[in-house]
Coordinates of C-alpha atoms (C1' of nucleotides) in Angstrom, one line a residue:
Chain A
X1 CA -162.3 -152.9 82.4
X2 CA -159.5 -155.3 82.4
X3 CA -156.3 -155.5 79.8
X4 CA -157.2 -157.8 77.0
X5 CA -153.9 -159.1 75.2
X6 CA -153.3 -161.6 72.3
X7 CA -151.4 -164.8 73.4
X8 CA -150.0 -167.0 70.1
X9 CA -151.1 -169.9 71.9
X10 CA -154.0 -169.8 72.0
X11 CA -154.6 -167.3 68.7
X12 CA -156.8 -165.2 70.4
X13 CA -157.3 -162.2 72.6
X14 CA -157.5 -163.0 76.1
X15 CA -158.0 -161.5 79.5
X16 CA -155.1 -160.7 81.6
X17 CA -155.0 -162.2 84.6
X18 CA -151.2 -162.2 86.3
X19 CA -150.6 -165.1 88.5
X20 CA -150.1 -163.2 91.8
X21 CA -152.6 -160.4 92.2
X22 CA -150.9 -156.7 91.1
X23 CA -147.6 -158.4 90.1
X24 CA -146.2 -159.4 86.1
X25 CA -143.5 -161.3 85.4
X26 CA -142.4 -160.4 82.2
X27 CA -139.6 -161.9 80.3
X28 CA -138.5 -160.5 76.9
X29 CA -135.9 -162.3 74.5
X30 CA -133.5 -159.7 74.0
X31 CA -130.1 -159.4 71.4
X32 CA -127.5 -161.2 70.3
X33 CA -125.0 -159.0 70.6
X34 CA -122.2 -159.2 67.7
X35 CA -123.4 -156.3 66.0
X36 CA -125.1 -152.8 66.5
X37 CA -129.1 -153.2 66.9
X38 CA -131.2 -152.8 63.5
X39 CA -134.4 -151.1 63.7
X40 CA -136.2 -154.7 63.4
X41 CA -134.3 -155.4 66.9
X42 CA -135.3 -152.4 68.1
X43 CA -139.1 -153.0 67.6
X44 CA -139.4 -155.5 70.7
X45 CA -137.4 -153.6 72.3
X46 CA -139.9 -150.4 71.9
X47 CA -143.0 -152.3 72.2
X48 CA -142.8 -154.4 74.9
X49 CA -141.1 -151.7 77.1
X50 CA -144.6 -149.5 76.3
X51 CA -146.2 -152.5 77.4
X52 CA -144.5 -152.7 80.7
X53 CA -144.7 -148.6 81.1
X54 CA -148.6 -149.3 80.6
X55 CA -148.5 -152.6 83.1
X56 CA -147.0 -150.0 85.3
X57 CA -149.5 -147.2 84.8
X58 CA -152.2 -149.5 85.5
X59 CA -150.7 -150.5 89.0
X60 CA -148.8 -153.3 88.7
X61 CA -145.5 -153.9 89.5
X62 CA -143.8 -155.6 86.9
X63 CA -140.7 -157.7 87.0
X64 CA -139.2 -157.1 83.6
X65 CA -136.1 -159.3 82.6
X66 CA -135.1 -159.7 79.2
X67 CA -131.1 -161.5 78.2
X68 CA -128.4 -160.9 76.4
X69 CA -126.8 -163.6 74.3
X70 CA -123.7 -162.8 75.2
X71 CA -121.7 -166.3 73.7
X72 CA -122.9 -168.3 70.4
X73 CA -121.7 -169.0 67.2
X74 CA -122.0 -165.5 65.3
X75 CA -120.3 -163.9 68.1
X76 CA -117.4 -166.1 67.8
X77 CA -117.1 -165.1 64.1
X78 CA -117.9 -161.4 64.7
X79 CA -115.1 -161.6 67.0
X80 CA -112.7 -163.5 64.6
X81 CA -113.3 -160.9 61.8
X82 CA -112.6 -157.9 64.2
X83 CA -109.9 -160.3 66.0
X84 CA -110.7 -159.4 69.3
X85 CA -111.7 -161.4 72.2
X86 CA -115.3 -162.8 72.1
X87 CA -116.2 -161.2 75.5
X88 CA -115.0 -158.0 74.1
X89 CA -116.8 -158.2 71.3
X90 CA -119.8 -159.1 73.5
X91 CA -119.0 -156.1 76.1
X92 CA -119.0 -153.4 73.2
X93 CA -122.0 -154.2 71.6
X94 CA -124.2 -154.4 75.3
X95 CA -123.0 -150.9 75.7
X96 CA -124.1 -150.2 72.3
X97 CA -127.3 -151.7 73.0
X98 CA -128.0 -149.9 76.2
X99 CA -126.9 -146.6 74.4
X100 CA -129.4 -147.7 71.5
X101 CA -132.1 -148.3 73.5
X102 CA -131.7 -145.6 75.8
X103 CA -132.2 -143.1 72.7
X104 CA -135.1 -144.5 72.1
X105 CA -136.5 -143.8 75.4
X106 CA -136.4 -148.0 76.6
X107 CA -136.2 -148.1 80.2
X108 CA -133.4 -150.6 81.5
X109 CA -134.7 -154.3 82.5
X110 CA -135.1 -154.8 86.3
X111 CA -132.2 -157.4 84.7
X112 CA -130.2 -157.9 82.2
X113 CA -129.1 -161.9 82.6
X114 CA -126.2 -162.8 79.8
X115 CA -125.5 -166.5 79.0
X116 CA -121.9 -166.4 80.6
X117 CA -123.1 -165.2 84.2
X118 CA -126.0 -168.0 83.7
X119 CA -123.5 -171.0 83.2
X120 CA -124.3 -172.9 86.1
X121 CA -128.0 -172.9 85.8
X122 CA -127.9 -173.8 82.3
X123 CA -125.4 -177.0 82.6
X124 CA -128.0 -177.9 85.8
X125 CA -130.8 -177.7 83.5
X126 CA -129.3 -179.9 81.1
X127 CA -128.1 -182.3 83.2
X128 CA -131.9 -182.8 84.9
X129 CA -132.8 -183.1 81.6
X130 CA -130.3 -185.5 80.6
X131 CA -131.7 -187.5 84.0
X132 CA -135.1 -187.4 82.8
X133 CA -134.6 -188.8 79.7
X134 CA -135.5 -185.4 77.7
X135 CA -132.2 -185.3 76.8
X136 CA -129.2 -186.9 75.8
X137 CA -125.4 -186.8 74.9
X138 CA -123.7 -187.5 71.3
X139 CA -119.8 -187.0 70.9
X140 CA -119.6 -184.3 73.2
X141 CA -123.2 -182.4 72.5
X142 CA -126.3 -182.5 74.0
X143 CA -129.4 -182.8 72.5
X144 CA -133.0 -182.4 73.4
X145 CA -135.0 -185.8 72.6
X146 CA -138.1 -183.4 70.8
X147 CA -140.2 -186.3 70.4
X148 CA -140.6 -187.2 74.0
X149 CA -141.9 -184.0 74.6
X150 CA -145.5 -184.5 74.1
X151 CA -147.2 -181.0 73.6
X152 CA -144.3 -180.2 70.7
X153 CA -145.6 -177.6 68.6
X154 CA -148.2 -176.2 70.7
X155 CA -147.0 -172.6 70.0
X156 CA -146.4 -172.8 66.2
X157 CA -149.7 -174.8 66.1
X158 CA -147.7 -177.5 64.2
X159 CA -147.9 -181.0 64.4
X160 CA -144.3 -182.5 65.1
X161 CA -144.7 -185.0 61.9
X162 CA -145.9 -181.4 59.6
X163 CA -142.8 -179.7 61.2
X164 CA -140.6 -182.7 60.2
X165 CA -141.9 -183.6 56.7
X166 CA -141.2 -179.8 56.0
X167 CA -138.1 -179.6 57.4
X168 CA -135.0 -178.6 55.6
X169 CA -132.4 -179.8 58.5
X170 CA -130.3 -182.0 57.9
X171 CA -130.0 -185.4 59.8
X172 CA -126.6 -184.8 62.2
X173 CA -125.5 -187.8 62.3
X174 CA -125.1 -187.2 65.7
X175 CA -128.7 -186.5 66.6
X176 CA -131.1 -189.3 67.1
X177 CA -133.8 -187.7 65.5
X178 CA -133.7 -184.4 62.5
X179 CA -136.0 -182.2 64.7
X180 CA -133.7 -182.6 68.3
X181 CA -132.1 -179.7 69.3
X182 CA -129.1 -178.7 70.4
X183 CA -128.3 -178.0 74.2
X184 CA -125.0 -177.9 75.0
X185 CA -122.3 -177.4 71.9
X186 CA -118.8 -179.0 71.9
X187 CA -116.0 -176.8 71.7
X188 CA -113.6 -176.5 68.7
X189 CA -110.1 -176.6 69.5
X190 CA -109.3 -173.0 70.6
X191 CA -112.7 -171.9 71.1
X192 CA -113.9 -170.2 74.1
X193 CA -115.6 -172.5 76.3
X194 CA -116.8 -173.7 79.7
X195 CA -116.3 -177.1 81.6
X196 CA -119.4 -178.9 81.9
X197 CA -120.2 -182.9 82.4
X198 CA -119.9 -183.6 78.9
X199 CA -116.9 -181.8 78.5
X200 CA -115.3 -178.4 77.3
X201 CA -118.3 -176.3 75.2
X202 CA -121.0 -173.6 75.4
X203 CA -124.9 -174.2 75.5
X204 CA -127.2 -173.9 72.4
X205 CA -129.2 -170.9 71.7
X206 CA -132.4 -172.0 73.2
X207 CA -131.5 -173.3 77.2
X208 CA -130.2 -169.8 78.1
X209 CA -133.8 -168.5 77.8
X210 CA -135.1 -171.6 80.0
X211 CA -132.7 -171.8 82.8
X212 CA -132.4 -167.2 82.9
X213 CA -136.4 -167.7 83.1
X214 CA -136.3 -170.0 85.9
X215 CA -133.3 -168.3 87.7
X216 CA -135.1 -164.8 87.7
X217 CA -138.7 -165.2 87.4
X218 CA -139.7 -169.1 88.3
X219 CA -140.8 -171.7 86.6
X220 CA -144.3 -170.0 85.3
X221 CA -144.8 -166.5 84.4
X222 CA -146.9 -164.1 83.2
X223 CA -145.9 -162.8 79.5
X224 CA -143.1 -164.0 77.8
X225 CA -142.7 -161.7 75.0
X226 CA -140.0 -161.7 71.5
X227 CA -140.3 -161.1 68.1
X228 CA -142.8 -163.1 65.7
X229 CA -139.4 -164.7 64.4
X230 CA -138.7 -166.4 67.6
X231 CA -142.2 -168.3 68.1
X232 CA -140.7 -170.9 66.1
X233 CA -138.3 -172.6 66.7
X234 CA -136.8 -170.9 69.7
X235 CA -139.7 -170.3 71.8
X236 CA -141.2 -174.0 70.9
X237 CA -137.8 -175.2 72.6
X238 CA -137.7 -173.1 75.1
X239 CA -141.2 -174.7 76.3
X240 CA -140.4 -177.4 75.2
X241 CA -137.2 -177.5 77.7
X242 CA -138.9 -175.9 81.0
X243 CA -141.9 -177.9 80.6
X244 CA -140.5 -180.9 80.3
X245 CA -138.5 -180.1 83.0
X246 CA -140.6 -178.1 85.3
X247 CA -143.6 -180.1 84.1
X248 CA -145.3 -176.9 85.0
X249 CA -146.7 -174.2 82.2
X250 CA -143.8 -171.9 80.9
X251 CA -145.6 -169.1 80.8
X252 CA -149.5 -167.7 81.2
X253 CA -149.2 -165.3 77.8
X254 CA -147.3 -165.4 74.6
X255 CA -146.7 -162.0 72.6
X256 CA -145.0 -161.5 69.6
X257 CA -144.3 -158.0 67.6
X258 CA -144.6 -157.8 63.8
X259 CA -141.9 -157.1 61.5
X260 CA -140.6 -154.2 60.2
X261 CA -140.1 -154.3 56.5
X262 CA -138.0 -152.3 54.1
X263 CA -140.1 -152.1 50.4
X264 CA -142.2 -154.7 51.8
X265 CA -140.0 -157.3 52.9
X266 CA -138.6 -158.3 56.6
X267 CA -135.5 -156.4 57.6
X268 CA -132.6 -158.7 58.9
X269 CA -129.4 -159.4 59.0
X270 CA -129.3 -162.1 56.3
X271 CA -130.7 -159.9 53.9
X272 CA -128.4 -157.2 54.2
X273 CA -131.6 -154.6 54.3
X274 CA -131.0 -153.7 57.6
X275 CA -130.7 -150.1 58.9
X276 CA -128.7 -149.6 62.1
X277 CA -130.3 -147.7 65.2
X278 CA -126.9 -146.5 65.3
X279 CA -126.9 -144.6 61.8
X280 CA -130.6 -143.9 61.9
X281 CA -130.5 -141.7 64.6
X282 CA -128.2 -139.2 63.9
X283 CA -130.6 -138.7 60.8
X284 CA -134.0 -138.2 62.9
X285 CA -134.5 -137.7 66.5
X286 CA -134.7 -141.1 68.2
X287 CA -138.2 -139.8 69.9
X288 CA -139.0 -140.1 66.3
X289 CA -138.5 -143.3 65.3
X290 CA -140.2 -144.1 69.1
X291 CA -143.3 -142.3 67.8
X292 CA -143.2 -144.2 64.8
X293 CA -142.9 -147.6 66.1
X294 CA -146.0 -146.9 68.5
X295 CA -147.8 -145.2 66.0
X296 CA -148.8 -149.0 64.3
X297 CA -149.9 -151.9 66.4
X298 CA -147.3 -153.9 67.6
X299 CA -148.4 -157.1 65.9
X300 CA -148.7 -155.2 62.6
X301 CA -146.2 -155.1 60.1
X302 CA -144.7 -151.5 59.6
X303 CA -142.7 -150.4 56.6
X304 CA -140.0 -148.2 57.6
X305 CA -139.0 -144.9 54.9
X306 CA -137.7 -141.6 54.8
X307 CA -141.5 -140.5 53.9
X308 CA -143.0 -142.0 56.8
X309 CA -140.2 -140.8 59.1
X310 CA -140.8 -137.3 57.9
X311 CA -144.6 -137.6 58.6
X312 CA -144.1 -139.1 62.0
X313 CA -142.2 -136.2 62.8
X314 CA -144.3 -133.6 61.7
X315 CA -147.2 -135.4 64.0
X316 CA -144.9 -135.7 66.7
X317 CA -144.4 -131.8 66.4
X318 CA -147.8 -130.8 66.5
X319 CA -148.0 -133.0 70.0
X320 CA -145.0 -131.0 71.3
X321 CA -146.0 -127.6 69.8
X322 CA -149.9 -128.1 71.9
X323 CA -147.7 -129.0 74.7
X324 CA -145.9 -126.3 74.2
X325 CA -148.3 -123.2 74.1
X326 CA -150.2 -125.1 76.7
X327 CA -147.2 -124.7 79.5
X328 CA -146.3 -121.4 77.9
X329 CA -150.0 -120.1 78.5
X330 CA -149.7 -121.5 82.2
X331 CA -146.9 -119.7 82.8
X332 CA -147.7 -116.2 81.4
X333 CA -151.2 -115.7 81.8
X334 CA -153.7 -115.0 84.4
X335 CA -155.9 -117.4 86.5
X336 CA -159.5 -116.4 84.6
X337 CA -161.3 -118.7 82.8
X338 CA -164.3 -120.0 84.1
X339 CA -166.3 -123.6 83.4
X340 CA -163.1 -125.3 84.7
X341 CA -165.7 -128.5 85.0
X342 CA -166.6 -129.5 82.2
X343 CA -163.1 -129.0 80.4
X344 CA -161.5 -130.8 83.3
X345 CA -164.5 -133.7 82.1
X346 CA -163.2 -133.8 78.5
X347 CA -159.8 -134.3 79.8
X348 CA -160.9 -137.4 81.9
X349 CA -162.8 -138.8 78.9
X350 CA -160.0 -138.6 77.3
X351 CA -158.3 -141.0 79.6
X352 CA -160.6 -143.3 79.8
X353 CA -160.8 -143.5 76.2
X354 CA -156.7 -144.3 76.1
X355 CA -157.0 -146.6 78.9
X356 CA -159.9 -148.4 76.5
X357 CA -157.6 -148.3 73.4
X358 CA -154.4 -149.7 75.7
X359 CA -156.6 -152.1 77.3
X360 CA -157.3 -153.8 74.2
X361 CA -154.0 -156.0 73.2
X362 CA -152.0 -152.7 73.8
X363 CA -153.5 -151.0 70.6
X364 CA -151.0 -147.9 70.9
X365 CA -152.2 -146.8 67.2
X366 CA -156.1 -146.0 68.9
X367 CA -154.3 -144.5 71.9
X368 CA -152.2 -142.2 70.2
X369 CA -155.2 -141.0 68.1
X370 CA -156.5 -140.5 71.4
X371 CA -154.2 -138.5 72.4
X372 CA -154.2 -136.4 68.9
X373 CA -157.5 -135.8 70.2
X374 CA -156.7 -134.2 73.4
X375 CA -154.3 -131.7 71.2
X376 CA -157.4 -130.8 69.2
X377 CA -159.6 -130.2 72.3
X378 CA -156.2 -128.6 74.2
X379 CA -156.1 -126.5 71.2
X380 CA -160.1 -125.4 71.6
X381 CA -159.2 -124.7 75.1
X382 CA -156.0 -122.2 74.2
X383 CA -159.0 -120.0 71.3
X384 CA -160.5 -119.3 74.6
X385 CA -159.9 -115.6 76.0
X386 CA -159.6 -116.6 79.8
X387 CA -158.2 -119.8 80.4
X388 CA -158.0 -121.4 84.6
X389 CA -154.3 -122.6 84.9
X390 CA -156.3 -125.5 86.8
X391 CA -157.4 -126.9 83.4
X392 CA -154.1 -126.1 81.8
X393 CA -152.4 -128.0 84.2
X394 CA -155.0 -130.9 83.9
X395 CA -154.0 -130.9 80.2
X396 CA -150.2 -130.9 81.0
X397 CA -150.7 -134.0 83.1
X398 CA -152.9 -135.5 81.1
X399 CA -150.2 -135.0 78.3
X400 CA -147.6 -136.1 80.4
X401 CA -148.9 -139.7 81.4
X402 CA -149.9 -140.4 77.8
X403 CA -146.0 -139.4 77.1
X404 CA -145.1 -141.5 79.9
X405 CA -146.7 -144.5 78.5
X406 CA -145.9 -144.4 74.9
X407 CA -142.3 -143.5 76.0
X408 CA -142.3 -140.3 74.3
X409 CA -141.0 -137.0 75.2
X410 CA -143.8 -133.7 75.0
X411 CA -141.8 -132.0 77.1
X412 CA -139.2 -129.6 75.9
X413 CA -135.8 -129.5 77.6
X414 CA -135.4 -126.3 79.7
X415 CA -132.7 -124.1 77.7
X416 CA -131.0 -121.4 78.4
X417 CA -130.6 -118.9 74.6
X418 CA -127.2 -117.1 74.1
X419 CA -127.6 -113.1 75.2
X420 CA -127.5 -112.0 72.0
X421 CA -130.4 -113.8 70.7
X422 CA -132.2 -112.8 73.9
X423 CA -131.2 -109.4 72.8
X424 CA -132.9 -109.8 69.5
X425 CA -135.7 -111.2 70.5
X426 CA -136.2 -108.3 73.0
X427 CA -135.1 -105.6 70.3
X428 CA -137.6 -107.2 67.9
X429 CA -140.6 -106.8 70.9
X430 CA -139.6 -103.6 70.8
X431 CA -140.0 -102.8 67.2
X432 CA -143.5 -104.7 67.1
X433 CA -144.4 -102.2 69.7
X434 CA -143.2 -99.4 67.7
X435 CA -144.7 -101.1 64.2
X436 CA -141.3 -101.2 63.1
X437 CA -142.2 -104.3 61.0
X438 CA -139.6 -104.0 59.1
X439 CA -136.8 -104.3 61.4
X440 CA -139.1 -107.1 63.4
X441 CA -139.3 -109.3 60.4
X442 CA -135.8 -109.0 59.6
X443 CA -134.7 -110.2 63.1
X444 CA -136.9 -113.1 62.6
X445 CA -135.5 -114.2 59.8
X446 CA -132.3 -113.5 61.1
X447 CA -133.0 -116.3 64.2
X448 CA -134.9 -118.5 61.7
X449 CA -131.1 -119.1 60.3
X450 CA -129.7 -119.4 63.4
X451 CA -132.8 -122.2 64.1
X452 CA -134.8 -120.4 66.6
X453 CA -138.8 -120.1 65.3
X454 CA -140.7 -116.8 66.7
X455 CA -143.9 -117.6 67.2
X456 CA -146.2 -114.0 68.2
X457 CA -149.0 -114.7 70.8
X458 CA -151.4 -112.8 72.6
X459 CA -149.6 -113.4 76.0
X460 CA -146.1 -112.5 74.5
X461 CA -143.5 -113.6 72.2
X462 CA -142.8 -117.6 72.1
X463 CA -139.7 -119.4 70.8
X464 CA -138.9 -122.6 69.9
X465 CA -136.0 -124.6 68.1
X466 CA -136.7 -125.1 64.3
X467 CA -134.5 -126.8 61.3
X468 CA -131.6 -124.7 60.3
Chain B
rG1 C1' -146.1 -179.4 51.0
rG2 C1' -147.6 -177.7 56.3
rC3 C1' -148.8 -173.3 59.3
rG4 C1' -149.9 -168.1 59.7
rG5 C1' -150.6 -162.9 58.5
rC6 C1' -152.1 -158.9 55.4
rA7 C1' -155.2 -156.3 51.3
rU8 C1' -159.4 -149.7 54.2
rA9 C1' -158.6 -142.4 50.9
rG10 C1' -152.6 -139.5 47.5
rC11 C1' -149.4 -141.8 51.7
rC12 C1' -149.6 -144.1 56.7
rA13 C1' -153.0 -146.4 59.9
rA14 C1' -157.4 -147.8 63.4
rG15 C1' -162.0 -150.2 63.2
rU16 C1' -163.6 -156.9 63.2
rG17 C1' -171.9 -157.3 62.9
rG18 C1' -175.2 -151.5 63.2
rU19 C1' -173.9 -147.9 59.0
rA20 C1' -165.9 -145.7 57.8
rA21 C1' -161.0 -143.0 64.2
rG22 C1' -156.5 -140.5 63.9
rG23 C1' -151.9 -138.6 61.5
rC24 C1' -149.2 -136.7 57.0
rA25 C1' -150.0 -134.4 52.3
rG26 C1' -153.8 -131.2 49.6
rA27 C1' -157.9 -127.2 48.8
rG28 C1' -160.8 -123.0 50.7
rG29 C1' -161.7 -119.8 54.9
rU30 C1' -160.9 -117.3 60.0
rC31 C1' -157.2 -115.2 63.2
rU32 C1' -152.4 -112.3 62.6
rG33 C1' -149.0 -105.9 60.8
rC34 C1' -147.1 -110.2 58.1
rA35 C1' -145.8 -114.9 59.6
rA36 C1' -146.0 -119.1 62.7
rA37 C1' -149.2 -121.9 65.6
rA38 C1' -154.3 -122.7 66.0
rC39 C1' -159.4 -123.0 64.6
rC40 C1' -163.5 -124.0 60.9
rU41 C1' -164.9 -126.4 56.2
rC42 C1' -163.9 -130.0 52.2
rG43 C1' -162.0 -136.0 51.0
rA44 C1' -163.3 -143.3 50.8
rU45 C1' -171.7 -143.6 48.7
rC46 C1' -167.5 -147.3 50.4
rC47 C1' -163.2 -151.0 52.8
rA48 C1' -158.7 -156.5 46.7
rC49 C1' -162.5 -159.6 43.8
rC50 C1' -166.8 -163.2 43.6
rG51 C1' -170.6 -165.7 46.1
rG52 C1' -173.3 -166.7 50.8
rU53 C1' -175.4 -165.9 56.0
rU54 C1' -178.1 -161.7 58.3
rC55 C1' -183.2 -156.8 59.1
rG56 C1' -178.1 -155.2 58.6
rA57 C1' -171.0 -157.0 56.9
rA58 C1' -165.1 -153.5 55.8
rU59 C1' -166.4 -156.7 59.9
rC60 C1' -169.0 -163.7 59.9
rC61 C1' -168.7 -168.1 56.2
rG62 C1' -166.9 -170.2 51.4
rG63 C1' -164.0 -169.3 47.2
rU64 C1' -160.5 -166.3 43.9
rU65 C1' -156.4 -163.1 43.2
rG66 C1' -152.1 -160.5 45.0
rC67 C1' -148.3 -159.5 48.6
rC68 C1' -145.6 -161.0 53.0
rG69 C1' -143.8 -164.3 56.8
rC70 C1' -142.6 -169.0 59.6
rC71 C1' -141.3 -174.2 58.9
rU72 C1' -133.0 -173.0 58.7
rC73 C1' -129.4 -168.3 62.2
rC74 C1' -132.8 -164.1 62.7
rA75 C1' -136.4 -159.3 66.7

RNA sequence: GGCGGCAUAGCCAAGUGGUAAGGCAGAGGUCUGCAAAACCUCGAUCCACCGGUUCGAAUCCGGUUGCCGCCUCCA
């Protein structure tokens, strides 16, 4: 079997095939960063990092770089309106990012390119374009000469007279033709900028992707992954750019996540619908919203709620909970159980059946229905009087690479309980002992308050953290 | 106007030619001192609507309706 994934170039599923034999190069647009990460920002972030944990899993090493837009136009304004410096600005909300992230269990890039550390490589690339005659200067700006570029619209599937007749931009007088695109921006007075050929400015949105793509990963990759948002215009330009530059293929594979919508419609800034990673955490458990995001297909639309939140919670409980009783019966029972084979079977079957449902264009919805599966037959496993610790362990592993993969977290942090609950807990083993009910009951209601759940097994007395 | 996506049980969500996964919610039962957790059983005679192709379609084709998105900064 072989990974299947869905490239927007081509509109259909395909069969992965990296360029170099066990390697990816994978290059994901990432923030700009003037503002704390909504949830919709989030999304690619999630996704495409289970995508590289599962590139991973299946062997390969992957070479995962995804920006920052560290410098642009809304920075500058964020930074007006806080009045602080536009690197500061920038600074802050990276490390907001990264804590962001983080919380929801995204592994850091192998980099993290920002426009002002790429500087060099982006005036280069302009200037070779500029040489070529893809490019040209106007008062101080460069723009990119979008007709010359033959295969214009091959991403967006547009022909480049459709994208003009419906175009809405307006004709700058300083660009030769509505659909060019800017390169390299002239500096206001006052503004932060850098020296370049054409004088003091920054570069437009789209070369930083080109020129970081080239600098880190070469001039074709394998995936070059971003939101469904970005297929047009940016990513148009940004192939646009490298190929006309590189006169090479940008990249093998396109992928682009859905939206997430709030009552139905797309999330974003513009709207002012937005919910902040930030604020929405300290309302669930970040593992949650993880769950929740991989719980859908990452090309389908997901509508984000306090009702779905809830439910994803809940499911991701009864994962944990399985997990749970499964370590805890490792740990406190005997070695016994017999017909270790055929469980040990159902737990390989199980694999194979995620690997199938990853395989196919990363279909995390099948593989975590998969893995809902392996709680159920887990759960058969636990009814069973005499359990091997060979198959509980088989479980646990199994459990954990799932986790691993969907970036999710089964396993309960070791913790340590205060001495007095320990207390009651070992008073209230006492009682049961004893049939003091009474008193056992009242203890457990007294810890439920306190937010520690007593759970009674047949291999001893369980706890785990609860809502207060 | 151009391009694209979606429409499956109360809610969410897979399935994309062979007779409807999974989760949440709900009902009944088993286990338990009681709980909790778990287990068992129950739910779409049907996949927006209308035609067509086929031995067979939620799945393919044509059309209709509704919703969403891109074409402008946006993940």
């Amino acid at each position: 079997m072989t990974i299947q994934l869905y490239n927007t170039l081509t509109r259909q599923k395909e069969r992965f095939e990296p360029i170099e034999e066990g390697k990816v190069k994978m290059y994901v647009c990432g923030p700009t960063v003037y503002n704390y990460i909504h949830i919709g920002n989030a999304r690619p972030a999630v996704v495409f990092d289970m995508v590289r944990r599962y590139l991973e899993y299946r062997g390969y090493d992957v070479h995962y770089v995804s920006n920052f837009t560290d410098v642009d136009d809304k920075i500058i304004k964020s930074a007006e309106e806080l009045d602080q410096d536009v690197m500061a600005v920038a600074e802050r909300f990276i490390d907001a990012y990264y804590e962001d992230t983080e919380a929801l269990g995204v592994k850091k890039a192998d980099e993290h390119p920002r426009v002002t550390d790429t500087m060099p490589e982006i005036i280069a690339f302009i200037e070779r374009l500029v040489a070529k005659g893809y490019a040209y200067e106007s008062d101080g700006d460069v723009y990119f000469r979008t007709r010359k570029f033959e295969n214009y619209g091959q991403l967006s599937h547009q022909s480049i007279d459709d994208l003009q007749a419906g175009a809405r931009i307006q004709v700058g007088e300083k660009k030769e033709d509505p659909l060019d695109f800017v390169l390299w921006k002239k500096a206001k007075d006052n503004e932060i900028a850098w020296e370049s050929p054409w004088g003091n400015g920054r570069p437009g949105w789209h070369i930083e992707c080109s020129a970081m793509v080239k600098k880190h990963l070469g001039e074709t990759i394998d995936i070059h992954a971003g939101g469904q948002d970005l297929s047009f215009p940016h990513h148009e330009n940004e192939i646009a750019q490298s190929e006309a530059l590189n006169e090479k293929k940008m990249a093998n594979y396109w992928i682009h996540n859905g939206y997430i919508n709030i009552d139905n419609e797309k999330m974003s800034k513009s709207l002012d619908n937005f919910i902040l990673v930030h604020d929405i955490i300290k309302q669930y458990d970040p593992e949650i919203v993880r769950f929740f995001i991989v719980n859908a297909h990452y090309r389908s639309p997901i509508n984000f709620s306090d009702e779905q939140l809830n439910a994803a919670g809940k499911a991701l409980e009864r994962i944990r909970t399985t997990y749970q009783n499964t370590a805890h019966r490792l740990a406190e029972s005997a070695d016994l159980g017999s017909d270790a084979d055929s469980w040990k079977e159902k737990i390989i079957s199980h694999r194979e059946r995620f690997i199938e449902a990853m395989d196919d264009d990363f279909n995390s919805a099948n593989a975590v229905a998969v893995m809902f599966d392996l709680v159920k037959t887990a759960n058969l496993y636990l009814e069973e009087k005499q359990t091997a610790k060979s198959v509980l362990q088989s479980f646990l592993d199994e459990f954990d690479d799932m986790a691993f993969v969907l970036g999710i977290k089964v396993k309960e942090e070791e913790e340590l309980l205060d001495e007095e609950i320990e207390q009651l807990i070992e008073e209230r083993v006492e009682a049961r002992k004893n049939r003091h009910f009474q008193r056992a009951d009242e203890i457990r209601d007294l810890l439920k308050e306190k937010g520690i759940v007593l759970e009674d097994t047949p291999q001893g007395t369980r706890w785990k953290r609860g809502d207060v």
